PDB file of C-alpha atoms in Angstrom:
ATOM      1  CA  MET A  25       5.161 -19.479  17.025  1.00  0.00           C
ATOM      2  CA  LYS A  26       6.569 -15.997  17.439  1.00  0.00           C
ATOM      3  CA  SER A  27       4.186 -13.269  18.483  1.00  0.00           C
ATOM      4  CA  PHE A  28       2.959 -10.604  16.104  1.00  0.00           C
ATOM      5  CA  GLY A  29       5.180  -7.982  17.720  1.00  0.00           C
ATOM      6  CA  ALA A  30       8.240 -10.235  17.328  1.00  0.00           C
ATOM      7  CA  HIS A  31       7.543 -10.574  13.603  1.00  0.00           C
ATOM      8  CA  ILE A  32       7.287  -6.811  13.247  1.00  0.00           C
ATOM      9  CA  LYS A  33      10.541  -6.325  15.169  1.00  0.00           C
ATOM     10  CA  ARG A  34      12.226  -8.721  12.769  1.00  0.00           C
ATOM     11  CA  TYR A  35      10.860  -6.827   9.748  1.00  0.00           C
ATOM     12  CA  VAL A  36      12.065  -3.496  11.175  1.00  0.00           C
ATOM     13  CA  GLN A  37      15.456  -5.029  11.905  1.00  0.00           C
ATOM     14  CA  LEU A  38      15.799  -6.333   8.338  1.00  0.00           C
ATOM     15  CA  THR A  39      14.669  -2.981   6.932  1.00  0.00           C
ATOM     16  CA  PHE A  40      17.344  -1.227   8.999  1.00  0.00           C
ATOM     17  CA  TYR A  41      19.979  -3.606   7.624  1.00  0.00           C
ATOM     18  CA  VAL A  42      18.911  -2.712   4.095  1.00  0.00           C
ATOM     19  CA  PHE A  43      18.826   0.978   5.067  1.00  0.00           C
ATOM     20  CA  ILE A  44      22.435   0.750   6.262  1.00  0.00           C
ATOM     21  CA  PHE A  45      23.324  -0.853   2.932  1.00  0.00           C
ATOM     22  CA  TYR A  46      21.706   2.144   1.191  1.00  0.00           C
ATOM     23  CA  LEU A  47      23.669   4.553   3.398  1.00  0.00           C
ATOM     24  CA  LEU A  48      26.906   2.774   2.536  1.00  0.00           C
ATOM     25  CA  GLY A  49      25.989   2.979  -1.141  1.00  0.00           C
ATOM     26  CA  TRP A  50      25.284   6.687  -0.753  1.00  0.00           C
ATOM     27  CA  GLY A  51      28.584   7.337   0.943  1.00  0.00           C
ATOM     28  CA  PHE A  52      30.960   5.100  -0.955  1.00  0.00           C
ATOM     29  CA  THR A  53      29.671   4.609  -4.495  1.00  0.00           C
ATOM     30  CA  PRO A  54      29.326   7.006  -7.444  1.00  0.00           C
ATOM     31  CA  TYR A  55      25.541   6.331  -7.524  1.00  0.00           C
ATOM     32  CA  SER A  56      24.866   8.670  -4.614  1.00  0.00           C
ATOM     33  CA  GLU A  57      21.609  10.059  -6.084  1.00  0.00           C
ATOM     34  CA  LEU A  58      20.120   6.585  -6.470  1.00  0.00           C
ATOM     35  CA  PHE A  59      21.135   5.421  -3.003  1.00  0.00           C
ATOM     36  CA  PHE A  60      19.993   8.686  -1.399  1.00  0.00           C
ATOM     37  CA  SER A  61      16.565   8.157  -2.984  1.00  0.00           C
ATOM     38  CA  LEU A  62      16.525   4.555  -1.804  1.00  0.00           C
ATOM     39  CA  GLY A  63      17.349   5.667   1.738  1.00  0.00           C
ATOM     40  CA  VAL A  64      14.668   8.356   1.858  1.00  0.00           C
ATOM     41  CA  GLY A  65      12.197   5.869   0.376  1.00  0.00           C
ATOM     42  CA  ALA A  66      13.121   3.291   3.005  1.00  0.00           C
ATOM     43  CA  VAL A  67      12.375   5.821   5.775  1.00  0.00           C
ATOM     44  CA  ILE A  68       8.963   6.511   4.212  1.00  0.00           C
ATOM     45  CA  GLY A  69       8.433   2.748   3.918  1.00  0.00           C
ATOM     46  CA  LEU A  70       9.266   2.317   7.602  1.00  0.00           C
ATOM     47  CA  TYR A  71       6.581   4.852   8.472  1.00  0.00           C
ATOM     48  CA  ASN A  72       4.156   2.871   6.309  1.00  0.00           C
ATOM     49  CA  MET A  73       5.071  -0.323   8.125  1.00  0.00           C
ATOM     50  CA  TRP A  74       4.610   1.288  11.544  1.00  0.00           C
ATOM     51  CA  SER A  75       1.237   2.650  10.435  1.00  0.00           C
ATOM     52  CA  MET A  76       0.194  -0.809   9.226  1.00  0.00           C
ATOM     53  CA  TYR A  77       1.357  -2.416  12.463  1.00  0.00           C
ATOM     54  CA  ARG A  78      -0.682   0.063  14.511  1.00  0.00           C
ATOM     55  CA  ASP A  79      -3.804  -0.487  12.436  1.00  0.00           C
ATOM     56  CA  VAL A  80      -3.542  -4.283  12.316  1.00  0.00           C
ATOM     57  CA  LYS A  81      -3.051  -4.368  16.105  1.00  0.00           C
ATOM     58  CA  LYS A  82      -6.043  -2.086  16.586  1.00  0.00           C
ATOM     59  CA  ILE A  83      -8.252  -4.275  14.385  1.00  0.00           C
ATOM     60  CA  GLY A  84      -7.057  -7.481  16.089  1.00  0.00           C
ATOM     61  CA  ASP A  85      -7.675  -6.094  19.567  1.00  0.00           C
ATOM     62  CA  ALA A  86     -11.100  -4.837  18.546  1.00  0.00           C
ATOM     63  CA  ALA A  87     -12.025  -8.246  17.114  1.00  0.00           C
ATOM     64  CA  GLU A  88     -10.837 -10.036  20.246  1.00  0.00           C
ATOM     65  CA  LYS A  89     -12.837  -7.769  22.540  1.00  0.00           C
ATOM     66  CA  GLN A  90     -15.862  -7.786  20.206  1.00  0.00           C
ATOM     67  CA  LYS A  91     -15.620  -4.028  19.761  1.00  0.00           C
ATOM     68  CA  GLN A  92     -15.891  -1.893  16.653  1.00  0.00           C
ATOM     69  CA  ALA A  93     -13.002  -0.346  14.717  1.00  0.00           C
ATOM     70  CA  PHE A  94     -14.048   2.087  12.060  1.00  0.00           C
ATOM     71  CA  THR A  95     -11.015   3.023  10.009  1.00  0.00           C
ATOM     72  CA  PHE A  96      -8.067   1.143   8.627  1.00  0.00           C
ATOM     73  CA  GLY A  97      -5.836   4.167   7.997  1.00  0.00           C
ATOM     74  CA  MET A  98      -5.071   3.543   4.339  1.00  0.00           C
ATOM     75  CA  LEU A  99      -5.194   7.255   3.493  1.00  0.00           C
ATOM     76  CA  PRO A 100      -1.988   8.258   5.346  1.00  0.00           C
ATOM     77  CA  ARG A 101      -0.149   5.441   3.593  1.00  0.00           C
ATOM     78  CA  MET A 102      -1.431   6.632   0.223  1.00  0.00           C
ATOM     79  CA  ALA A 103      -0.394  10.153   1.223  1.00  0.00           C
ATOM     80  CA  THR A 104       3.187   8.956   1.586  1.00  0.00           C
ATOM     81  CA  GLY A 105       3.021   8.100  -2.117  1.00  0.00           C
ATOM     82  CA  VAL A 106       1.920  11.678  -2.791  1.00  0.00           C
ATOM     83  CA  LEU A 107       4.822  12.906  -0.633  1.00  0.00           C
ATOM     84  CA  ALA A 108       7.227  10.833  -2.724  1.00  0.00           C
ATOM     85  CA  ALA A 109       5.769  12.259  -5.932  1.00  0.00           C
ATOM     86  CA  ILE A 110       6.114  15.821  -4.576  1.00  0.00           C
ATOM     87  CA  LEU A 111       9.748  15.147  -3.637  1.00  0.00           C
ATOM     88  CA  ILE A 112      10.482  13.858  -7.140  1.00  0.00           C
ATOM     89  CA  VAL A 113       8.704  16.736  -8.891  1.00  0.00           C
ATOM     90  CA  ARG A 114      10.115  19.500  -6.647  1.00  0.00           C
ATOM     91  CA  PHE A 115      13.671  18.217  -6.282  1.00  0.00           C
ATOM     92  CA  PRO A 116      14.480  16.264  -9.440  1.00  0.00           C
ATOM     93  CA  GLU A 117      18.198  17.025  -9.026  1.00  0.00           C
ATOM     94  CA  TYR A 118      18.364  15.113  -5.718  1.00  0.00           C
ATOM     95  CA  PHE A 119      15.965  12.224  -6.255  1.00  0.00           C
ATOM     96  CA  HIS A 120      15.829   9.299  -8.634  1.00  0.00           C
ATOM     97  CA  ILE A 121      12.254   8.200  -9.325  1.00  0.00           C
ATOM     98  CA  ALA A 122      12.908   4.449  -9.515  1.00  0.00           C
ATOM     99  CA  GLY A 123      15.113   4.649  -6.431  1.00  0.00           C
ATOM    100  CA  LEU A 124      12.504   6.442  -4.353  1.00  0.00           C
ATOM    101  CA  VAL A 125       9.725   4.035  -5.348  1.00  0.00           C
ATOM    102  CA  ALA A 126      11.983   1.029  -4.741  1.00  0.00           C
ATOM    103  CA  GLY A 127      12.923   2.499  -1.353  1.00  0.00           C
ATOM    104  CA  ILE A 128       9.275   2.857  -0.342  1.00  0.00           C
ATOM    105  CA  MET A 129       8.727  -0.743  -1.413  1.00  0.00           C
ATOM    106  CA  THR A 130      11.704  -2.018   0.618  1.00  0.00           C
ATOM    107  CA  PRO A 131       9.706  -3.092   3.728  1.00  0.00           C
ATOM    108  CA  TYR A 132       7.002  -4.619   1.525  1.00  0.00           C
ATOM    109  CA  ILE A 133       9.605  -6.631  -0.395  1.00  0.00           C
ATOM    110  CA  ILE A 134      11.119  -7.737   2.912  1.00  0.00           C
ATOM    111  CA  ILE A 135       7.690  -8.820   4.175  1.00  0.00           C
ATOM    112  CA  LEU A 136       7.075 -10.736   0.936  1.00  0.00           C
ATOM    113  CA  LEU A 137      10.450 -12.467   0.948  1.00  0.00           C
ATOM    114  CA  HIS A 138      10.249 -13.238   4.667  1.00  0.00           C
ATOM    115  CA  SER A 139       6.779 -14.724   4.280  1.00  0.00           C
ATOM    116  CA  LEU A 140       7.906 -16.785   1.289  1.00  0.00           C
ATOM    117  CA  LEU A 141      11.133 -18.030   2.847  1.00  0.00           C
ATOM    118  CA  LYS A 142      10.233 -18.451   6.508  1.00  0.00           C
ATOM    119  CA  GLY A 143       6.497 -17.665   6.575  1.00  0.00           C
ATOM    120  CA  THR A 144       3.880 -18.889   8.973  1.00  0.00           C
ATOM    121  CA  SER A 145       3.749 -22.600   8.332  1.00  0.00           C
ATOM    122  CA  SER A 146       0.684 -24.668   9.160  1.00  0.00           C
ATOM    123  CA  LYS A 147       2.736 -26.436  11.856  1.00  0.00           C
ATOM    124  CA  ASP A 148       3.391 -23.103  13.558  1.00  0.00           C
ATOM    125  CA  SER A 149      -0.235 -22.070  13.287  1.00  0.00           C
ATOM    126  CA  MET A 150      -1.428 -25.092  15.210  1.00  0.00           C
ATOM    127  CA  GLN A 151       0.831 -24.413  18.181  1.00  0.00           C
TER     128      GLN A 151
ATOM    129  CA  MET B  26      -6.056  14.680 -19.758  1.00  0.00           C
ATOM    130  CA  GLY B  27      -3.112  14.070 -17.455  1.00  0.00           C
ATOM    131  CA  ALA B  28      -5.243  14.851 -14.416  1.00  0.00           C
ATOM    132  CA  LEU B  29      -7.992  12.556 -15.692  1.00  0.00           C
ATOM    133  CA  ALA B  30      -5.493   9.736 -16.223  1.00  0.00           C
ATOM    134  CA  ALA B  31      -4.058  10.280 -12.743  1.00  0.00           C
ATOM    135  CA  GLY B  32      -7.525  10.266 -11.222  1.00  0.00           C
ATOM    136  CA  ILE B  33      -8.497   7.045 -12.958  1.00  0.00           C
ATOM    137  CA  ALA B  34      -5.228   5.362 -12.013  1.00  0.00           C
ATOM    138  CA  VAL B  35      -5.443   6.342  -8.346  1.00  0.00           C
ATOM    139  CA  GLY B  36      -9.149   5.603  -8.166  1.00  0.00           C
ATOM    140  CA  LEU B  37      -8.879   2.118  -9.629  1.00  0.00           C
ATOM    141  CA  ALA B  38      -5.840   1.316  -7.489  1.00  0.00           C
ATOM    142  CA  ALA B  39      -7.622   2.506  -4.348  1.00  0.00           C
ATOM    143  CA  LEU B  40     -10.727   0.525  -5.314  1.00  0.00           C
ATOM    144  CA  GLY B  41      -8.718  -2.656  -5.720  1.00  0.00           C
ATOM    145  CA  ALA B  42      -6.802  -2.082  -2.494  1.00  0.00           C
ATOM    146  CA  GLY B  43     -10.018  -1.296  -0.632  1.00  0.00           C
ATOM    147  CA  ILE B  44     -11.674  -4.515  -1.778  1.00  0.00           C
ATOM    148  CA  GLY B  45      -8.546  -6.535  -1.035  1.00  0.00           C
ATOM    149  CA  ASN B  46      -8.114  -5.012   2.411  1.00  0.00           C
ATOM    150  CA  ALA B  47     -11.778  -5.534   3.194  1.00  0.00           C
ATOM    151  CA  LEU B  48     -11.549  -9.244   2.357  1.00  0.00           C
ATOM    152  CA  ILE B  49      -8.406  -9.674   4.453  1.00  0.00           C
ATOM    153  CA  VAL B  50      -9.811  -7.787   7.443  1.00  0.00           C
ATOM    154  CA  ARG B  51     -13.102  -9.669   7.243  1.00  0.00           C
ATOM    155  CA  GLY B  52     -11.298 -13.011   7.263  1.00  0.00           C
ATOM    156  CA  THR B  53      -9.100 -11.984  10.168  1.00  0.00           C
ATOM    157  CA  ILE B  54     -11.966 -10.649  12.263  1.00  0.00           C
ATOM    158  CA  GLU B  55     -14.002 -13.795  11.686  1.00  0.00           C
ATOM    159  CA  GLY B  56     -11.031 -15.953  12.597  1.00  0.00           C
ATOM    160  CA  VAL B  57     -10.177 -14.017  15.752  1.00  0.00           C
ATOM    161  CA  SER B  58     -13.821 -13.984  16.840  1.00  0.00           C
ATOM    162  CA  ARG B  59     -14.040 -17.755  16.481  1.00  0.00           C
ATOM    163  CA  GLN B  60     -10.621 -18.621  17.891  1.00  0.00           C
ATOM    164  CA  PRO B  61      -9.135 -15.766  19.949  1.00  0.00           C
ATOM    165  CA  GLU B  62      -6.111 -17.940  20.792  1.00  0.00           C
ATOM    166  CA  LEU B  63      -4.987 -17.691  17.141  1.00  0.00           C
ATOM    167  CA  LYS B  64      -4.906 -13.893  17.262  1.00  0.00           C
ATOM    168  CA  ASN B  65      -1.121 -13.638  16.917  1.00  0.00           C
ATOM    169  CA  THR B  66      -0.958 -15.912  13.887  1.00  0.00           C
ATOM    170  CA  LEU B  67      -3.899 -14.275  12.183  1.00  0.00           C
ATOM    171  CA  GLN B  68      -2.568 -10.771  12.845  1.00  0.00           C
ATOM    172  CA  THR B  69       0.771 -11.723  11.330  1.00  0.00           C
ATOM    173  CA  LEU B  70      -0.922 -13.190   8.270  1.00  0.00           C
ATOM    174  CA  MET B  71      -3.136 -10.109   8.013  1.00  0.00           C
ATOM    175  CA  PHE B  72      -0.069  -7.873   8.155  1.00  0.00           C
ATOM    176  CA  MET B  73       1.613  -9.815   5.353  1.00  0.00           C
ATOM    177  CA  GLY B  74      -1.544  -9.767   3.235  1.00  0.00           C
ATOM    178  CA  ILE B  75      -2.120  -6.074   3.708  1.00  0.00           C
ATOM    179  CA  GLY B  76       1.521  -5.344   2.910  1.00  0.00           C
ATOM    180  CA  LEU B  77       1.175  -7.170  -0.380  1.00  0.00           C
ATOM    181  CA  VAL B  78      -2.174  -5.589  -1.214  1.00  0.00           C
ATOM    182  CA  GLU B  79      -1.111  -2.024  -0.428  1.00  0.00           C
ATOM    183  CA  ALA B  80       2.177  -2.057  -2.299  1.00  0.00           C
ATOM    184  CA  LEU B  81       0.567  -1.611  -5.701  1.00  0.00           C
ATOM    185  CA  PRO B  82      -1.715   1.384  -4.976  1.00  0.00           C
ATOM    186  CA  ILE B  83       1.196   3.286  -3.426  1.00  0.00           C
ATOM    187  CA  ILE B  84       3.196   2.801  -6.630  1.00  0.00           C
ATOM    188  CA  ALA B  85       0.092   3.843  -8.574  1.00  0.00           C
ATOM    189  CA  VAL B  86      -0.238   7.039  -6.526  1.00  0.00           C
ATOM    190  CA  VAL B  87       3.399   7.966  -7.115  1.00  0.00           C
ATOM    191  CA  ILE B  88       3.191   7.339 -10.857  1.00  0.00           C
ATOM    192  CA  ALA B  89      -0.164   9.098 -11.172  1.00  0.00           C
ATOM    193  CA  PHE B  90       1.070  12.243  -9.434  1.00  0.00           C
ATOM    194  CA  ILE B  91       4.217  12.328 -11.552  1.00  0.00           C
ATOM    195  CA  VAL B  92       2.146  11.914 -14.736  1.00  0.00           C
ATOM    196  CA  MET B  93      -0.145  14.725 -13.608  1.00  0.00           C
TER     197      MET B  93
END
């Protein structure tokens, strides 16, 4: 069974691969607005993933040491949604709404697909 | 009315995410307290669960602020 940090590294790695795909789409296809939005969204999504990693680690460590952890830090992640909305409203000529939202969701989709395809099987959990 | 709609959308999404997160965190904390050796597995599962739970409210926030 891989450690928690190894899983997160894998997710970040996969997100960077997708981000490079977005950059290539921005540079070499006529849909530059869409791919630019996807790329910016992916960066925001990476921040969300890092924030989640930090909070999950904090909660896990607190539970292991029988200590208290008071906040789960959901507000900053919601605030990234507000940031995306501000970007779309302020700069509609640069951003594509569906692209930006899909970009923010990129790490979440990767987590979902990774958990469905490779996931933590019961065999792994027992080791 | 747009602001009211945005408020309701964000509020309900945050409520759902809060309940979902609370259930996931409770399960993880109970599991880690009982079996600290499973911390890595449970943290990974918690991360996946929270990722799935929090995706929807973030979309809701974006849409609500655009509607407003």
